[in-house]
Amino acid sequence: MKYLPNIANIHAETELNLLLKRAKRKRTADIKEYLKDGGYLALEKALSMKPEDIVEEVDNSNLRGRGGAGFPTGRKWKFCLQNEAPRYLVCNADESEPGTFKDRLILERDPHLLLEGIIISAYALGVNRAYIYIRGEYPAGYYILRNAIEEAKKEGFLGKNILNSGFDLEILVSRGAGAYICGEETALLNSIEGKRGHPRLKPPFPVQVGLWGRPTVVNNVETLSNIPIIINLGSEGYKEIGPMDYPGPKLFPVSGKVKKPGVYELPMNTTLREVIFKYAGGTIRNVPIKAVFSGALDCLSVNELDTPMDYSQFGFGGTGTVIVLTEEDDIVEACYKIAEFYKHETCGFCTPCRIGCHEQAYLLEKIVKDEATPKTWEGLRFVTKYIQPTSVCGLGAVASRLIKQAMEKFPEDFAKKEQMSFVNI
Amino acid sequence: MLTQEIKEAIEGHIKYFGSKEEALLLSLHSIQEYLGHIPEEALEELSEILDIPLHHIKGVVAFYEMFDTGEKAKHRIYVCNSIVCYLLKSHKVFNAVKELLGIEPGQVTRDGMFKLVEVQCLGACSEAPVFMVDNDTYRYESKEKLHEILAKYS
């Protein structure tokens, strides 16, 4: 490698010392450091097991996807295994939701944890060619992964006949170029194939028809990094971490108006209030909290701070992203920024999302600039209602979600703005 | 248009993936890295090397926002204007760049050294407001500090 770009100076803390054991330090752990910590022992153990037993262990561990949707990992694997080889494994390292920067820590600081997870998963799934698709904005992660893969090859953890088990695997790193939609699994597959990152219609799902038409498992960076932990502890041991229903370590990226923004590794029986006050140090200058955005997806009011950080119906699972807004921030303006994000990131493939996201941002801009008329408000209510049910993929399905929730939970803030619109008739 | 160095990089990508299609995105990254942008003539040559129709490549280039077919610039300054950076005053970064270099988002300095690009989340939100220069991520602290950082890229 000719050079390594600087890695981000993100603050990290851990209660569990599993996912962030090495990544809590602000530097990259090389293979020597990883081996010293007992690295690749899980791989040795896994290679002595039958692939189907590993799948059972993962299924039994109740591990759920850490990329947003929270689909049970073991179940996804089993679906894929119903389809004939050759199969592919793809690691989704395209995290690009606003406020989400947790996978970055593993990619930049502990690449071998991820690689070990991928190698074990590939062995379980009968995969000989795996991919990591990393977003274009993470160049350091790209070079670090390429470098780590070379290190792993030299030690015999990758390549032909891994640790004399007869299992072969190569891991290839593919780079995105600034498209949020490529985090959607089918768009991601198109992007690896050198196409525009448009989503594909589902079904068929990637586990049936994925990369180059073959059955493909797409798992997030944090999800795959849990695999060595499950193998090391056994699924029963793993289930002892955190609450019974939602076991395992979870990374929570916390940003916005808090004293100690950063990534926190905690069990999922933590509440949102604890994350903000106990770990992230509370708000800047102790200004009261106005709202919490979970990325660009959900808007929570100050009455919902006891929400558990798990995958339950109203839980904070998925990416676990926490963006804190205080009384100093304007909720309508913040919604406009979210609308701008979706306007920028809609891929243009389906009409409701393409037109809707632009319209939504345009209308909110008028409202923020006090140029709105009652028609503007009527338009906003119409657009936010119809993007979701008429769009092709998940992006359109959530493009209005946060804004609608904010309108419900902060009616006074919006009413104040709407009052102004009558002046502009 | 494509120098020997770039052609070798592209051949390297094809060999790495064993697939010309899969090598497309990395090849475009390499072209932009070496040339400072992606000119149309380069795409014609790339189309021949990769055996992929020119219209397909153009469609791909237009889709991904990091690929820049506009004016050439030696370095790109990406400033995040997404929700977290916005809350933590990303406008200061835009103002500082404008004061130091006299450019607005989308513009290139007269000497062709820097282009300012407004982007959505760069994924380092705890460091907000965040900007990147080429491959390096930084937190914005002050105009003086920004000046120091930019001086490293000449």
Short mmCIF file of N, CA and C in Angstrom, two decimals, chain A residues 267-399:
data_model
loop_
_atom_site.label_atom_id
_atom_site.label_comp_id
_atom_site.label_asym_id
_atom_site.label_seq_id
_atom_site.Cartn_x
_atom_site.Cartn_y
_atom_site.Cartn_z
N PRO A 267 -24.89 -3.15 26.30
CA PRO A 267 -25.94 -4.16 26.12
C PRO A 267 -27.25 -3.48 25.76
N MET A 268 -28.19 -4.24 25.19
CA MET A 268 -29.40 -3.60 24.66
C MET A 268 -30.47 -3.33 25.72
N ASN A 269 -30.21 -3.68 26.99
CA ASN A 269 -31.19 -3.27 27.99
C ASN A 269 -30.90 -1.88 28.54
N THR A 270 -30.04 -1.16 27.85
CA THR A 270 -29.78 0.24 28.19
C THR A 270 -30.93 1.08 27.65
N THR A 271 -31.25 2.18 28.32
CA THR A 271 -32.29 3.05 27.77
C THR A 271 -31.63 4.24 27.06
N LEU A 272 -32.44 4.89 26.25
CA LEU A 272 -31.96 6.07 25.52
C LEU A 272 -31.46 7.13 26.51
N ARG A 273 -32.19 7.29 27.63
CA ARG A 273 -31.79 8.27 28.64
C ARG A 273 -30.39 7.97 29.18
N GLU A 274 -30.15 6.67 29.47
CA GLU A 274 -28.82 6.30 29.98
C GLU A 274 -27.73 6.58 28.94
N VAL A 275 -28.02 6.27 27.69
CA VAL A 275 -27.02 6.50 26.64
C VAL A 275 -26.64 7.97 26.62
N ILE A 276 -27.64 8.83 26.67
CA ILE A 276 -27.38 10.27 26.55
C ILE A 276 -26.74 10.83 27.83
N PHE A 277 -27.31 10.50 28.99
CA PHE A 277 -26.84 11.15 30.22
C PHE A 277 -25.71 10.40 30.92
N LYS A 278 -25.84 9.07 31.01
CA LYS A 278 -24.82 8.33 31.75
C LYS A 278 -23.53 8.21 30.92
N TYR A 279 -23.67 7.99 29.63
CA TYR A 279 -22.48 7.75 28.81
C TYR A 279 -22.02 8.98 28.03
N ALA A 280 -22.95 9.64 27.34
CA ALA A 280 -22.52 10.76 26.49
C ALA A 280 -22.44 12.09 27.26
N GLY A 281 -22.59 12.02 28.58
CA GLY A 281 -22.33 13.20 29.39
C GLY A 281 -23.43 14.24 29.43
N GLY A 282 -24.61 13.94 28.89
CA GLY A 282 -25.69 14.93 28.89
C GLY A 282 -25.49 15.95 27.78
N THR A 283 -26.38 16.95 27.75
CA THR A 283 -26.33 17.90 26.65
C THR A 283 -25.33 19.02 26.90
N ILE A 284 -24.92 19.66 25.83
CA ILE A 284 -23.98 20.78 25.92
C ILE A 284 -24.62 21.90 26.74
N ARG A 285 -23.91 22.43 27.68
CA ARG A 285 -24.38 23.48 28.61
C ARG A 285 -25.68 23.10 29.31
N ASN A 286 -25.97 21.79 29.37
CA ASN A 286 -27.17 21.26 30.04
C ASN A 286 -28.48 21.87 29.53
N VAL A 287 -28.49 22.30 28.29
CA VAL A 287 -29.74 22.79 27.68
C VAL A 287 -30.71 21.60 27.59
N PRO A 288 -32.00 21.79 27.94
CA PRO A 288 -32.92 20.65 27.89
C PRO A 288 -33.03 20.04 26.48
N ILE A 289 -33.27 18.74 26.45
CA ILE A 289 -33.41 18.04 25.17
C ILE A 289 -34.73 18.43 24.52
N LYS A 290 -34.67 18.65 23.22
CA LYS A 290 -35.89 18.93 22.47
C LYS A 290 -36.38 17.63 21.81
N ALA A 291 -35.48 16.97 21.12
CA ALA A 291 -35.86 15.75 20.39
C ALA A 291 -34.64 14.89 20.18
N VAL A 292 -34.87 13.62 19.87
CA VAL A 292 -33.78 12.73 19.48
C VAL A 292 -34.13 12.14 18.12
N PHE A 293 -33.23 12.27 17.17
CA PHE A 293 -33.43 11.66 15.86
C PHE A 293 -32.64 10.36 15.83
N SER A 294 -33.31 9.28 15.40
CA SER A 294 -32.53 8.06 15.20
C SER A 294 -32.15 8.07 13.73
N GLY A 295 -31.00 8.64 13.43
CA GLY A 295 -30.58 8.83 12.05
C GLY A 295 -31.59 9.72 11.34
N ALA A 296 -31.96 9.33 10.14
CA ALA A 296 -32.97 10.08 9.40
C ALA A 296 -34.28 9.31 9.41
N LEU A 297 -34.46 8.45 10.44
CA LEU A 297 -35.60 7.53 10.42
C LEU A 297 -36.72 7.91 11.38
N ASP A 298 -36.37 8.11 12.67
CA ASP A 298 -37.40 8.34 13.67
C ASP A 298 -37.12 9.61 14.45
N CYS A 299 -38.21 10.20 14.93
CA CYS A 299 -38.09 11.40 15.75
C CYS A 299 -38.73 11.09 17.09
N LEU A 300 -37.97 11.19 18.16
CA LEU A 300 -38.52 10.94 19.48
C LEU A 300 -38.58 12.23 20.28
N SER A 301 -39.61 12.36 21.10
CA SER A 301 -39.71 13.55 21.92
C SER A 301 -39.08 13.26 23.27
N VAL A 302 -39.02 14.28 24.11
CA VAL A 302 -38.36 14.16 25.40
C VAL A 302 -39.13 13.19 26.32
N ASN A 303 -40.40 12.91 26.00
CA ASN A 303 -41.18 11.96 26.80
C ASN A 303 -40.83 10.52 26.52
N GLU A 304 -39.98 10.30 25.51
CA GLU A 304 -39.70 8.92 25.11
C GLU A 304 -38.28 8.49 25.42
N LEU A 305 -37.66 9.17 26.39
CA LEU A 305 -36.26 8.87 26.68
C LEU A 305 -36.07 7.54 27.39
N ASP A 306 -37.15 6.93 27.88
CA ASP A 306 -36.98 5.64 28.54
C ASP A 306 -37.11 4.47 27.57
N THR A 307 -37.14 4.79 26.29
CA THR A 307 -37.16 3.78 25.25
C THR A 307 -35.94 2.87 25.38
N PRO A 308 -36.15 1.54 25.35
CA PRO A 308 -34.99 0.66 25.40
C PRO A 308 -34.26 0.65 24.05
N MET A 309 -32.96 0.43 24.11
CA MET A 309 -32.15 0.43 22.89
C MET A 309 -32.13 -0.99 22.31
N ASP A 310 -33.32 -1.56 22.07
CA ASP A 310 -33.37 -2.93 21.56
C ASP A 310 -34.25 -3.00 20.32
N TYR A 311 -34.58 -4.23 19.91
CA TYR A 311 -35.32 -4.40 18.67
C TYR A 311 -36.83 -4.54 18.89
N SER A 312 -37.31 -4.23 20.10
CA SER A 312 -38.75 -4.37 20.34
C SER A 312 -39.50 -3.32 19.50
N GLN A 313 -40.83 -3.44 19.51
CA GLN A 313 -41.64 -2.65 18.58
C GLN A 313 -41.31 -1.17 18.59
N PHE A 314 -41.17 -0.60 19.78
CA PHE A 314 -40.87 0.83 19.83
C PHE A 314 -39.41 1.05 20.24
N GLY A 315 -38.63 0.01 20.13
CA GLY A 315 -37.23 0.08 20.56
C GLY A 315 -36.37 0.89 19.61
N PHE A 316 -35.13 0.99 19.99
CA PHE A 316 -34.21 1.86 19.28
C PHE A 316 -33.18 1.03 18.52
N GLY A 317 -33.53 -0.22 18.16
CA GLY A 317 -32.58 -1.14 17.54
C GLY A 317 -32.11 -0.72 16.17
N GLY A 318 -31.64 -1.69 15.38
CA GLY A 318 -31.13 -1.37 14.05
C GLY A 318 -29.76 -0.78 14.13
N THR A 319 -29.58 0.42 13.58
CA THR A 319 -28.25 1.02 13.63
C THR A 319 -27.95 1.59 15.02
N GLY A 320 -29.01 1.91 15.79
CA GLY A 320 -28.80 2.46 17.13
C GLY A 320 -28.33 3.90 17.14
N THR A 321 -28.56 4.60 16.04
CA THR A 321 -28.07 5.96 15.90
C THR A 321 -28.82 6.96 16.79
N VAL A 322 -28.08 7.77 17.52
CA VAL A 322 -28.68 8.76 18.41
C VAL A 322 -28.18 10.16 18.04
N ILE A 323 -29.09 11.02 17.58
CA ILE A 323 -28.73 12.42 17.32
C ILE A 323 -29.55 13.28 18.27
N VAL A 324 -28.87 14.03 19.12
CA VAL A 324 -29.58 14.79 20.15
C VAL A 324 -29.76 16.25 19.72
N LEU A 325 -31.02 16.70 19.79
CA LEU A 325 -31.34 18.10 19.52
C LEU A 325 -31.82 18.74 20.81
N THR A 326 -31.41 19.97 21.06
CA THR A 326 -31.84 20.63 22.30
C THR A 326 -32.82 21.76 21.99
N GLU A 327 -33.28 22.40 23.06
CA GLU A 327 -34.24 23.50 22.93
C GLU A 327 -33.69 24.63 22.05
N GLU A 328 -32.38 24.66 21.85
CA GLU A 328 -31.81 25.71 21.00
C GLU A 328 -32.00 25.43 19.52
N ASP A 329 -32.41 24.20 19.20
CA ASP A 329 -32.54 23.83 17.79
C ASP A 329 -33.99 23.93 17.34
N ASP A 330 -34.13 24.31 16.08
CA ASP A 330 -35.46 24.47 15.49
C ASP A 330 -35.86 23.15 14.83
N ILE A 331 -36.97 22.58 15.31
CA ILE A 331 -37.36 21.26 14.84
C ILE A 331 -37.79 21.29 13.36
N VAL A 332 -38.42 22.37 12.95
CA VAL A 332 -38.88 22.47 11.56
C VAL A 332 -37.66 22.55 10.62
N GLU A 333 -36.70 23.34 11.04
CA GLU A 333 -35.47 23.47 10.26
C GLU A 333 -34.74 22.13 10.17
N ALA A 334 -34.72 21.41 11.30
CA ALA A 334 -34.06 20.11 11.32
C ALA A 334 -34.77 19.15 10.37
N CYS A 335 -36.09 19.22 10.32
CA CYS A 335 -36.84 18.38 9.38
C CYS A 335 -36.49 18.74 7.95
N TYR A 336 -36.29 20.04 7.71
CA TYR A 336 -35.90 20.47 6.37
C TYR A 336 -34.56 19.85 5.98
N LYS A 337 -33.62 19.80 6.94
CA LYS A 337 -32.31 19.19 6.64
C LYS A 337 -32.46 17.70 6.32
N ILE A 338 -33.37 17.04 7.04
CA ILE A 338 -33.61 15.62 6.76
C ILE A 338 -34.21 15.47 5.35
N ALA A 339 -35.14 16.36 5.02
CA ALA A 339 -35.74 16.31 3.68
C ALA A 339 -34.68 16.55 2.61
N GLU A 340 -33.75 17.47 2.88
CA GLU A 340 -32.66 17.74 1.95
C GLU A 340 -31.82 16.49 1.73
N PHE A 341 -31.62 15.75 2.83
CA PHE A 341 -30.84 14.52 2.72
C PHE A 341 -31.51 13.54 1.75
N TYR A 342 -32.81 13.33 1.94
CA TYR A 342 -33.51 12.38 1.05
C TYR A 342 -33.58 12.90 -0.38
N LYS A 343 -33.71 14.20 -0.53
CA LYS A 343 -33.73 14.78 -1.88
C LYS A 343 -32.41 14.48 -2.58
N HIS A 344 -31.34 14.61 -1.83
CA HIS A 344 -30.01 14.38 -2.38
C HIS A 344 -29.78 12.91 -2.68
N GLU A 345 -30.36 12.04 -1.86
CA GLU A 345 -30.01 10.62 -1.95
C GLU A 345 -31.04 9.75 -2.67
N THR A 346 -32.21 10.27 -3.03
CA THR A 346 -33.14 9.45 -3.80
C THR A 346 -32.44 9.10 -5.11
N CYS A 347 -32.57 7.82 -5.53
CA CYS A 347 -31.72 7.39 -6.65
C CYS A 347 -32.33 7.71 -8.00
N GLY A 348 -33.60 8.10 -8.02
CA GLY A 348 -34.21 8.48 -9.28
C GLY A 348 -34.85 7.33 -10.03
N PHE A 349 -34.81 6.15 -9.44
CA PHE A 349 -35.31 4.96 -10.14
C PHE A 349 -36.83 4.97 -10.21
N CYS A 350 -37.51 5.19 -9.09
CA CYS A 350 -38.98 5.18 -9.14
C CYS A 350 -39.52 6.59 -8.94
N THR A 351 -40.60 6.89 -9.63
CA THR A 351 -41.12 8.25 -9.68
C THR A 351 -41.60 8.82 -8.33
N PRO A 352 -42.37 8.07 -7.53
CA PRO A 352 -42.88 8.68 -6.29
C PRO A 352 -41.76 9.18 -5.39
N CYS A 353 -40.69 8.42 -5.31
CA CYS A 353 -39.57 8.81 -4.44
C CYS A 353 -38.77 9.94 -5.08
N ARG A 354 -38.53 9.83 -6.38
CA ARG A 354 -37.73 10.86 -7.07
C ARG A 354 -38.42 12.22 -6.97
N ILE A 355 -39.69 12.27 -7.38
CA ILE A 355 -40.43 13.54 -7.37
C ILE A 355 -40.77 13.92 -5.93
N GLY A 356 -41.21 12.92 -5.16
CA GLY A 356 -41.69 13.18 -3.80
C GLY A 356 -40.62 13.78 -2.92
N CYS A 357 -39.42 13.22 -2.96
CA CYS A 357 -38.34 13.72 -2.09
C CYS A 357 -37.96 15.14 -2.47
N HIS A 358 -37.96 15.44 -3.77
CA HIS A 358 -37.65 16.81 -4.19
C HIS A 358 -38.74 17.77 -3.73
N GLU A 359 -39.98 17.34 -3.93
CA GLU A 359 -41.13 18.18 -3.57
C GLU A 359 -41.14 18.45 -2.06
N GLN A 360 -40.93 17.40 -1.30
CA GLN A 360 -40.94 17.49 0.16
C GLN A 360 -39.90 18.51 0.65
N ALA A 361 -38.69 18.46 0.07
CA ALA A 361 -37.63 19.39 0.47
C ALA A 361 -37.97 20.81 0.01
N TYR A 362 -38.51 20.92 -1.19
CA TYR A 362 -38.87 22.23 -1.74
C TYR A 362 -39.92 22.91 -0.85
N LEU A 363 -40.93 22.14 -0.45
CA LEU A 363 -42.01 22.70 0.37
C LEU A 363 -41.49 23.09 1.76
N LEU A 364 -40.65 22.22 2.34
CA LEU A 364 -40.10 22.55 3.66
C LEU A 364 -39.17 23.76 3.61
N GLU A 365 -38.48 23.90 2.50
CA GLU A 365 -37.61 25.07 2.35
C GLU A 365 -38.45 26.35 2.38
N LYS A 366 -39.57 26.30 1.65
CA LYS A 366 -40.47 27.47 1.65
C LYS A 366 -40.96 27.77 3.06
N ILE A 367 -41.30 26.70 3.79
CA ILE A 367 -41.81 26.88 5.15
C ILE A 367 -40.73 27.48 6.05
N VAL A 368 -39.53 26.95 5.96
CA VAL A 368 -38.43 27.44 6.80
C VAL A 368 -38.13 28.91 6.49
N LYS A 369 -38.23 29.26 5.20
CA LYS A 369 -37.93 30.64 4.81
C LYS A 369 -39.12 31.59 4.96
N ASP A 370 -40.18 31.08 5.57
CA ASP A 370 -41.40 31.87 5.76
C ASP A 370 -42.00 32.34 4.44
N GLU A 371 -41.88 31.54 3.41
CA GLU A 371 -42.47 31.90 2.11
C GLU A 371 -43.68 31.02 1.81
N ALA A 372 -44.10 30.22 2.81
CA ALA A 372 -45.16 29.26 2.56
C ALA A 372 -46.53 29.90 2.52
N THR A 373 -47.44 29.30 1.77
CA THR A 373 -48.85 29.67 1.78
C THR A 373 -49.61 28.44 2.30
N PRO A 374 -50.91 28.57 2.59
CA PRO A 374 -51.65 27.38 3.02
C PRO A 374 -51.53 26.23 2.03
N LYS A 375 -51.38 26.55 0.75
CA LYS A 375 -51.21 25.51 -0.28
C LYS A 375 -49.93 24.69 -0.03
N THR A 376 -48.89 25.38 0.43
CA THR A 376 -47.62 24.70 0.71
C THR A 376 -47.86 23.61 1.75
N TRP A 377 -48.61 23.94 2.78
CA TRP A 377 -48.88 22.99 3.86
C TRP A 377 -49.73 21.83 3.37
N GLU A 378 -50.70 22.17 2.55
CA GLU A 378 -51.55 21.12 1.97
C GLU A 378 -50.67 20.17 1.17
N GLY A 379 -49.76 20.75 0.38
CA GLY A 379 -48.85 19.95 -0.44
C GLY A 379 -47.97 19.06 0.42
N LEU A 380 -47.44 19.62 1.51
CA LEU A 380 -46.54 18.86 2.37
C LEU A 380 -47.27 17.66 2.98
N ARG A 381 -48.52 17.88 3.41
CA ARG A 381 -49.28 16.77 4.01
C ARG A 381 -49.56 15.69 2.98
N PHE A 382 -49.82 16.11 1.74
CA PHE A 382 -50.09 15.16 0.67
C PHE A 382 -48.84 14.33 0.34
N VAL A 383 -47.74 15.03 0.13
CA VAL A 383 -46.50 14.36 -0.28
C VAL A 383 -46.02 13.39 0.80
N THR A 384 -46.02 13.85 2.07
CA THR A 384 -45.49 12.99 3.13
C THR A 384 -46.38 11.75 3.32
N LYS A 385 -47.62 11.84 2.86
CA LYS A 385 -48.51 10.70 3.00
C LYS A 385 -48.25 9.66 1.91
N TYR A 386 -47.90 10.13 0.72
CA TYR A 386 -47.89 9.19 -0.41
C TYR A 386 -46.54 8.68 -0.89
N ILE A 387 -45.42 9.24 -0.40
CA ILE A 387 -44.14 8.69 -0.87
C ILE A 387 -44.00 7.25 -0.38
N GLN A 388 -44.32 7.06 0.88
CA GLN A 388 -44.10 5.76 1.51
C GLN A 388 -44.81 4.58 0.81
N PRO A 389 -46.15 4.65 0.65
CA PRO A 389 -46.80 3.45 0.11
C PRO A 389 -46.56 3.21 -1.38
N THR A 390 -46.00 4.19 -2.08
CA THR A 390 -45.92 4.02 -3.54
C THR A 390 -44.50 3.80 -4.05
N SER A 391 -43.50 3.81 -3.16
CA SER A 391 -42.12 3.70 -3.62
C SER A 391 -41.66 2.26 -3.72
N VAL A 392 -40.59 2.04 -4.49
CA VAL A 392 -40.08 0.69 -4.72
C VAL A 392 -39.32 0.14 -3.51
N CYS A 393 -38.42 0.93 -2.95
CA CYS A 393 -37.54 0.35 -1.93
C CYS A 393 -37.65 1.05 -0.60
N GLY A 394 -36.82 0.64 0.32
CA GLY A 394 -36.85 1.14 1.69
C GLY A 394 -36.59 2.62 1.81
N LEU A 395 -35.84 3.20 0.87
CA LEU A 395 -35.54 4.63 1.00
C LEU A 395 -36.83 5.45 0.89
N GLY A 396 -37.62 5.16 -0.13
CA GLY A 396 -38.89 5.86 -0.28
C GLY A 396 -39.81 5.58 0.89
N ALA A 397 -39.72 4.34 1.40
CA ALA A 397 -40.61 3.94 2.49
C ALA A 397 -40.37 4.75 3.76
N VAL A 398 -39.17 5.27 3.94
CA VAL A 398 -38.87 6.01 5.17
C VAL A 398 -38.64 7.51 4.94
N ALA A 399 -38.70 7.94 3.68
CA ALA A 399 -38.30 9.32 3.35
C ALA A 399 -39.13 10.37 4.09
#
